[in-house]
Coordinates of C-alpha atoms in Angstrom, one line a residue:
X524 CA 9.3 -32.3 2.3
X525 CA 12.5 -34.1 1.3
X526 CA 15.6 -32.2 2.7
X527 CA 17.2 -32.9 -0.7
X528 CA 15.1 -30.2 -2.3
X529 CA 17.0 -27.7 0.0
X530 CA 20.4 -29.3 0.0
X531 CA 20.9 -29.4 -3.8
X532 CA 20.1 -25.7 -4.3
X533 CA 22.4 -24.9 -1.4
X534 CA 25.3 -26.8 -3.1
X535 CA 24.5 -25.0 -6.3
X536 CA 24.7 -21.6 -4.6
X537 CA 28.0 -22.4 -3.0
X538 CA 29.5 -23.4 -6.4
X539 CA 28.1 -20.3 -8.2
X540 CA 29.4 -17.9 -5.5
X541 CA 32.8 -19.6 -5.4
X542 CA 33.2 -19.4 -9.2
X543 CA 32.1 -15.7 -9.1
X544 CA 34.6 -14.8 -6.4
X545 CA 37.4 -16.0 -8.7
X546 CA 36.6 -13.0 -10.9
X547 CA 37.6 -10.7 -8.1
X548 CA 41.3 -11.6 -8.8
X549 CA 41.4 -10.0 -12.2
X550 CA 42.2 -6.8 -10.3
X551 CA 43.9 -6.2 -6.9
X552 CA 41.6 -7.7 -4.3
X553 CA 40.6 -4.8 -2.1
X554 CA 38.1 -4.4 0.8
X555 CA 35.7 -2.1 -1.2
X556 CA 35.4 -4.8 -3.9
X557 CA 35.1 -7.6 -1.3
X558 CA 32.4 -5.7 0.6
X559 CA 30.5 -5.2 -2.6
X560 CA 30.9 -8.8 -3.6
X561 CA 29.0 -9.9 -0.5
X562 CA 25.8 -8.5 -2.1
X563 CA 26.7 -8.6 -5.8
X564 CA 27.0 -12.4 -5.9
X565 CA 23.3 -12.5 -5.3
X566 CA 22.7 -11.7 -9.0
X567 CA 22.8 -15.5 -9.6
X568 CA 22.6 -17.0 -6.1
X569 CA 19.4 -15.0 -5.3
X570 CA 17.4 -16.6 -8.2
X571 CA 18.6 -20.1 -7.2
X572 CA 17.4 -19.5 -3.6
X573 CA 14.1 -18.1 -4.9
X574 CA 13.5 -21.1 -7.1
X575 CA 14.3 -23.5 -4.2
X576 CA 12.0 -21.6 -1.9
X577 CA 9.2 -21.5 -4.4
X578 CA 9.5 -25.3 -4.9
X579 CA 9.5 -26.0 -1.2
X580 CA 6.7 -23.7 -0.3
X581 CA 4.5 -24.6 -3.3
X582 CA 4.7 -28.2 -2.3
X583 CA 3.6 -27.5 1.2
X584 CA 0.8 -25.2 0.1
X585 CA -0.5 -27.7 -2.5
X586 CA -0.2 -30.5 0.0
X587 CA -2.2 -28.7 2.6
X588 CA -4.8 -27.8 0.1
X589 CA -5.3 -31.4 -0.8
X590 CA -5.3 -33.0 2.6
X591 CA -6.7 -30.5 5.0
X592 CA -10.4 -30.0 5.4
X593 CA -11.7 -26.6 4.2
X594 CA -13.0 -25.9 7.8
X595 CA -9.8 -27.0 9.6
X596 CA -7.9 -24.3 11.5
X597 CA -4.8 -22.9 9.6
X598 CA -1.5 -21.8 11.1
X599 CA -0.5 -19.9 8.0
X600 CA 2.1 -17.5 9.6
X601 CA 3.7 -20.2 11.7
X602 CA 4.0 -22.5 8.8
X603 CA 5.5 -19.8 6.5
X604 CA 7.9 -18.6 9.1
X605 CA 9.1 -22.2 9.8
X606 CA 9.7 -22.7 6.1
X607 CA 11.4 -19.3 5.7
X608 CA 13.7 -20.0 8.6
X609 CA 14.7 -23.4 7.3
X610 CA 15.3 -22.2 3.8
X611 CA 17.2 -19.0 4.8
X612 CA 19.4 -21.0 7.2
X613 CA 20.5 -23.3 4.4
X614 CA 20.7 -20.8 1.6
X615 CA 22.5 -18.1 3.6
X616 CA 25.0 -20.6 5.0
X617 CA 25.8 -21.9 1.6
X618 CA 26.1 -18.4 0.2
X619 CA 28.5 -17.2 2.9
X620 CA 30.7 -20.3 3.0
X621 CA 32.9 -19.3 0.0
X622 CA 33.5 -15.9 1.6
X623 CA 35.2 -17.4 4.6
X624 CA 38.6 -18.2 2.9
X625 CA 38.4 -14.8 1.1
X626 CA 37.9 -13.0 4.4
X627 CA 40.8 -14.9 5.9
X628 CA 43.0 -14.0 2.9
X629 CA 42.1 -10.3 3.1
X630 CA 42.7 -10.1 6.8
X631 CA 46.1 -11.6 6.4
X632 CA 47.2 -9.7 3.3
X633 CA 45.3 -6.4 3.0
X634 CA 47.5 -3.4 3.8
X635 CA 44.8 -0.7 3.5
X636 CA 41.2 -0.3 4.7
X637 CA 38.7 -2.7 6.2
X638 CA 35.4 -4.3 5.3
X639 CA 32.4 -2.1 5.0
X640 CA 30.1 -4.0 7.4
X641 CA 26.9 -2.2 6.6
X642 CA 27.4 -2.5 2.9
X643 CA 28.2 -6.2 3.2
X644 CA 25.0 -6.7 5.3
X645 CA 23.0 -6.2 2.1
X646 CA 24.1 -9.7 1.1
X647 CA 22.4 -11.6 4.0
X648 CA 19.4 -9.1 3.8
X649 CA 19.1 -9.6 0.0
X650 CA 19.2 -13.4 0.5
X651 CA 16.3 -13.1 2.9
X652 CA 14.4 -11.1 0.3
X653 CA 15.0 -13.7 -2.4
X654 CA 13.9 -16.5 -0.1
X655 CA 10.8 -14.5 1.1
X656 CA 9.8 -13.8 -2.5
X657 CA 10.1 -17.4 -3.4
X658 CA 8.0 -18.5 -0.4
X659 CA 5.3 -15.9 -1.2
X660 CA 5.1 -16.8 -4.9
X661 CA 5.1 -20.5 -4.1
X662 CA 2.3 -20.1 -1.5
X663 CA 0.1 -17.9 -3.8
X664 CA 0.7 -20.1 -6.9
X665 CA 1.3 -23.6 -5.5
X666 CA 2.5 -25.2 -8.7
X667 CA 6.1 -26.6 -8.3
X668 CA 6.5 -26.7 -12.1
X669 CA 6.6 -22.9 -12.0
X670 CA 9.7 -22.7 -9.8
X671 CA 12.0 -21.7 -12.7
X672 CA 9.7 -18.8 -13.5
X673 CA 10.2 -17.5 -9.9
X674 CA 14.0 -17.7 -10.5
X675 CA 13.6 -15.6 -13.7
X676 CA 11.5 -13.0 -12.0
X677 CA 14.0 -12.6 -9.1
X678 CA 16.9 -12.5 -11.6
X679 CA 15.2 -9.7 -13.5
X680 CA 14.4 -7.8 -10.3
X681 CA 18.1 -8.0 -9.1
X682 CA 19.2 -7.0 -12.6
X683 CA 17.3 -3.7 -12.6
X684 CA 20.3 -1.5 -11.4
X685 CA 22.4 -3.0 -14.2
X686 CA 20.1 -2.8 -17.2
X687 CA 17.2 -0.5 -16.3
X688 CA 17.4 2.1 -13.6
X689 CA 20.4 2.5 -11.2
X690 CA 18.0 3.9 -8.6
X691 CA 16.6 0.4 -8.2
X692 CA 19.7 -0.4 -6.1
X693 CA 17.8 1.3 -3.3
X694 CA 15.6 -1.7 -2.8
X695 CA 17.5 -4.7 -4.3
X696 CA 20.9 -6.0 -3.1
X697 CA 22.8 -5.5 -6.3
X698 CA 24.5 -2.2 -6.8
X699 CA 25.2 -2.0 -10.6
X700 CA 28.4 -0.1 -10.0
X701 CA 32.0 -1.4 -9.9
X702 CA 33.9 -0.7 -6.6
X703 CA 37.6 0.0 -6.1
X704 CA 39.9 1.8 -3.6
X705 CA 39.0 5.4 -3.4
X706 CA 35.3 4.7 -3.6
X707 CA 32.7 3.9 -0.9
X708 CA 29.0 2.9 -1.1
X709 CA 26.8 5.9 -0.2
X710 CA 26.0 5.4 3.5
X711 CA 22.5 6.9 3.0
X712 CA 21.8 4.5 0.2
X713 CA 23.2 1.6 2.2
X714 CA 20.9 2.4 5.1
X715 CA 17.8 2.9 2.9
X716 CA 18.4 -0.3 1.0
X717 CA 18.7 -2.4 4.2
X718 CA 15.4 -0.9 5.5
X719 CA 13.6 -1.3 2.2
X720 CA 14.7 -4.9 1.8
X721 CA 13.6 -5.8 5.3
X722 CA 10.2 -4.2 4.7
X723 CA 9.8 -6.0 1.4
X724 CA 10.7 -9.3 3.1
X725 CA 8.2 -8.7 5.9
X726 CA 5.5 -7.8 3.3
X727 CA 6.2 -10.9 1.2
X728 CA 6.0 -13.2 4.3
X729 CA 2.9 -11.5 5.5
X730 CA 1.2 -12.0 2.2
X731 CA 2.3 -15.7 2.2
X732 CA 0.9 -16.1 5.7
X733 CA -2.5 -14.7 4.7
X734 CA -2.7 -17.0 1.7
X735 CA -1.6 -20.0 3.7
X736 CA -4.4 -19.3 6.2
X737 CA -6.9 -19.5 3.3
X738 CA -8.0 -16.0 4.3
X739 CA -11.2 -14.9 2.6
X740 CA -10.7 -12.2 0.0
X741 CA -12.7 -9.7 2.1
X742 CA -10.2 -10.2 5.0
X743 CA -7.4 -8.9 2.7
X744 CA -9.0 -5.4 2.8
X745 CA -8.0 -4.0 6.2
X746 CA -6.1 -1.0 7.5
X747 CA -3.1 -3.2 8.2
X748 CA -2.9 -4.5 4.6
X749 CA -3.5 -1.0 3.3
X750 CA -0.7 0.4 5.5
X751 CA 1.8 -2.2 4.6
X752 CA 1.0 -1.7 0.9
X753 CA 1.4 2.0 1.2
X754 CA 4.7 1.6 2.9
X755 CA 6.0 -0.7 0.2
X756 CA 4.9 1.7 -2.6
X757 CA 6.4 4.7 -0.8
X758 CA 9.8 2.9 -0.3
X759 CA 9.9 2.0 -4.0
X760 CA 8.7 5.4 -5.3
X761 CA 11.1 7.7 -3.3
X762 CA 14.4 6.5 -4.9
X763 CA 12.9 6.3 -8.3
X764 CA 11.6 9.8 -8.1
X765 CA 14.8 11.2 -6.5
X766 CA 17.7 8.8 -7.5
X767 CA 20.5 8.7 -4.9
X768 CA 24.2 8.5 -5.7
X769 CA 25.2 4.9 -5.4
X770 CA 28.9 5.4 -4.9
X771 CA 30.9 8.3 -3.4
X772 CA 34.5 9.1 -4.3
X773 CA 37.0 10.0 -1.5
X774 CA 37.7 13.7 -1.6
X775 CA 41.4 13.2 -1.1
X776 CA 42.3 9.5 -1.4
X777 CA 45.8 8.8 -0.1
X778 CA 48.3 8.2 -3.0
X779 CA 51.8 7.1 -3.5
X780 CA 53.7 8.9 -6.3
X781 CA 57.1 8.9 -8.0
X782 CA 58.4 11.2 -10.7
X783 CA 60.1 9.7 -13.7
X784 CA 61.2 11.6 -16.9
X785 CA 59.1 14.6 -15.8
X786 CA 56.0 12.5 -15.4
X787 CA 54.3 12.1 -12.0
X788 CA 53.2 8.4 -11.7
X789 CA 50.6 8.0 -8.9
X790 CA 48.6 5.0 -7.5
X791 CA 46.3 4.7 -4.6
X792 CA 48.3 4.1 -1.4
X793 CA 46.8 0.6 -1.2
X794 CA 48.5 -0.2 -4.5
X795 CA 51.8 1.3 -3.6
X796 CA 53.7 -1.8 -4.5
X797 CA 52.6 -1.5 -8.1
X798 CA 54.9 1.6 -8.5
X799 CA 57.8 -0.8 -9.1
X800 CA 55.9 -2.0 -12.2
X801 CA 54.5 1.3 -13.4
X802 CA 57.6 3.5 -13.2
X803 CA 59.8 1.5 -15.6
X804 CA 57.0 1.3 -18.2
X805 CA 56.5 5.1 -18.1
X806 CA 60.2 5.7 -18.3
X807 CA 60.7 3.5 -21.4
X808 CA 57.7 5.0 -23.2
X809 CA 58.9 8.6 -22.7
X810 CA 62.4 7.6 -23.7
X811 CA 61.0 6.0 -26.9
X812 CA 59.2 9.2 -27.6
X813 CA 62.4 11.2 -27.1
X814 CA 61.3 13.6 -24.4
X815 CA 58.2 14.4 -22.4
X816 CA 55.6 16.5 -24.3
X817 CA 53.8 19.3 -22.5
X818 CA 50.5 17.5 -22.8
X819 CA 51.6 14.6 -20.6
X820 CA 52.4 15.6 -17.0
X821 CA 51.1 12.7 -15.0
X822 CA 49.9 9.1 -15.1
X823 CA 47.3 8.4 -12.5
X824 CA 45.3 5.3 -11.3
X825 CA 41.7 5.8 -12.3
X826 CA 40.5 5.8 -8.6
X827 CA 42.5 9.0 -7.9
X828 CA 41.5 12.5 -8.6
X829 CA 43.6 13.6 -11.5
X830 CA 44.9 17.2 -11.2
X831 CA 44.3 17.9 -14.9
X832 CA 42.5 15.5 -17.2
X833 CA 44.0 17.1 -20.3
X834 CA 47.6 16.3 -19.2
X835 CA 47.0 13.1 -17.2
X836 CA 46.9 9.5 -18.6
X837 CA 44.6 7.3 -16.5
X838 CA 44.9 3.6 -16.1
X839 CA 43.2 0.8 -14.2
X840 CA 45.4 -1.5 -12.1
X841 CA 44.5 -4.9 -13.5
X842 CA 46.3 -8.0 -12.3
X843 CA 45.3 -10.2 -15.2
X844 CA 45.3 -8.2 -18.3
X845 CA 48.1 -7.4 -17.2
X846 CA 49.1 -4.3 -15.3
X847 CA 51.9 -3.6 -17.8
X848 CA 49.5 -3.5 -20.7
X849 CA 47.0 -1.3 -19.0
X850 CA 49.6 1.3 -18.2
X851 CA 51.3 1.0 -21.6
X852 CA 48.0 1.5 -23.5
X853 CA 47.1 4.6 -21.5
X854 CA 50.5 6.3 -21.5
X855 CA 51.4 5.5 -25.1
X856 CA 48.0 6.7 -26.3
X857 CA 48.4 10.0 -24.4
X858 CA 51.9 10.5 -25.8
X859 CA 50.5 9.9 -29.3
X860 CA 47.9 12.6 -28.8
X861 CA 44.8 10.6 -28.1
X862 CA 44.2 12.5 -24.9
X863 CA 44.0 15.9 -26.6
X864 CA 41.7 14.5 -29.3
X865 CA 39.3 13.2 -26.6
X866 CA 39.4 16.7 -25.1
X867 CA 38.7 18.3 -28.5
X868 CA 35.8 16.0 -29.1
X869 CA 34.2 16.5 -25.7
X870 CA 34.5 20.3 -26.1
X871 CA 32.9 20.2 -29.6
X872 CA 35.9 21.5 -31.4
X873 CA 36.0 18.5 -33.7
X874 CA 33.3 16.2 -35.0
X875 CA 33.0 12.5 -34.3
X876 CA 34.2 11.8 -37.9
X877 CA 37.2 14.0 -37.4
X878 CA 38.0 12.3 -34.1
X879 CA 37.9 8.9 -35.7
X880 CA 40.2 9.9 -38.5
X881 CA 42.7 11.6 -36.3
X882 CA 42.6 8.9 -33.7
X883 CA 43.4 6.3 -36.4
X884 CA 46.6 8.2 -37.2
X885 CA 47.6 8.4 -33.6
X886 CA 46.9 4.7 -32.8
X887 CA 49.7 3.7 -35.1
X888 CA 52.1 6.1 -33.3
X889 CA 51.0 4.7 -29.9
X890 CA 51.6 1.1 -31.0
X891 CA 55.0 2.1 -32.4
X892 CA 56.0 3.6 -29.0
X893 CA 55.0 0.4 -27.2
X894 CA 57.0 -1.6 -29.7
X895 CA 60.1 0.5 -29.3
X896 CA 59.7 0.4 -25.5
X897 CA 59.3 -3.4 -25.8
X898 CA 56.3 -3.2 -23.5
X899 CA 53.9 -5.4 -25.5
X900 CA 55.8 -7.9 -27.6
X901 CA 54.5 -9.1 -30.9
X902 CA 51.9 -6.3 -31.3
X903 CA 51.5 -5.4 -35.0
X904 CA 51.4 -1.7 -36.0
X905 CA 48.0 -1.0 -37.6
X906 CA 47.8 0.7 -41.0
X907 CA 47.3 4.4 -40.7
X908 CA 45.9 6.9 -43.1
X909 CA 49.3 8.4 -43.9
X910 CA 51.4 5.3 -43.3
X911 CA 53.8 7.5 -41.3
X912 CA 55.8 4.7 -39.8
X913 CA 56.4 2.2 -42.6
X914 CA 60.1 1.4 -42.8
X915 CA 61.1 4.3 -40.5
X916 CA 63.8 4.0 -37.9
X917 CA 63.8 5.5 -34.4
X918 CA 65.8 8.6 -35.5
X919 CA 63.4 9.4 -38.3
X920 CA 60.3 9.0 -36.1
X921 CA 61.7 11.2 -33.4
X922 CA 62.6 13.9 -35.9
X923 CA 59.0 13.7 -37.2
X924 CA 57.7 13.9 -33.7
X925 CA 59.7 17.1 -33.0
X926 CA 58.2 18.6 -36.2
X927 CA 54.6 17.6 -35.4
X928 CA 54.5 18.0 -31.6
X929 CA 52.1 21.0 -31.9
X930 CA 49.7 19.1 -34.1
X931 CA 49.7 16.2 -31.6
X932 CA 49.1 18.6 -28.8
X933 CA 46.2 20.3 -30.6
X934 CA 44.7 17.2 -32.2
X935 CA 45.3 18.6 -35.7
X936 CA 45.6 16.5 -38.8
X937 CA 49.0 14.9 -39.2
X938 CA 50.4 15.7 -42.6
X939 CA 53.5 14.3 -44.3
X940 CA 55.6 11.2 -43.7
X941 CA 58.6 10.4 -41.7

């Protein structure tokens, strides 16, 4: 078997993973996200490995079928394990290579936390599962032309937690849930997933070994085969019947806070340096409003436990997006009364149609606040139902805000003009 059929997929895996890791930098790079990336990058790398394994093993299986005598002794398990070891060595090395500079960078720059070793182990274990599935399919159906189909099947399998049932994360490497500071992967799920993938890998290799030996159909029926099949069915059925929680939030994540204009601005301790960006934005928005309304008491990063969702604006600390815009959109929206409207909708006090109409009125105010605070330059004020802000100066809008503060706080219709 030409080594090129292994080297080319390995190069493709390295390129795909390296490109995928660039996406980590759209937000602060943290150990929980890096730990999860070790297994999440298998969403594309896994199918490539499965396709390479299928092609390699199907060629060997087909070649033996043509050249070996039907009565010749078979070394099915040995042959399958040799192929699996060779393929896994190349695929896993190629997969982990792009992580080396990322681990070096994190070790040198991270100020909070450390890698979740057991969560990250789902990456190598998942790669073993992808290779084993490719080998098993390639041995059972020794037609190299079907290699892309094997890639599609593994891709769909690894996509299950994202598009079908989140409980599938208990037996595939992908989690289907974003990670950030303040969250950890459920240790019970992590342990179960590792065991389940190892069992599935062993089952796939065992099946490939039986087929490679040209085992008679009657030999497949044995207590060993039945026991292995029952174990696989049980491992798949338990999480589907009783879905586990994939991610756990810290009960009391450490936070760094600063009060500005009566608003408590808090970020996770690991993002403490971002306070220097967040505090001036909150200050300028509240000053543009005139004074802090009662329905805005705090601005919290989304990974923290907000003391009161009704009076707290939540934002996500993006690094490209950028952070200023994320904070400005959240705080200005809350100042404009979008927070009380979301609360009224969730409680059933207003209908969806009423929410849409009243939110449209408030979006214009939120944009006006960002303009006056000069947070997002060049952002046009959208047309609102009452056109409250057309041609109005700051003094007029603040006077209008003082007269309509209660309507904003209660998500009532905004009547009149400035």
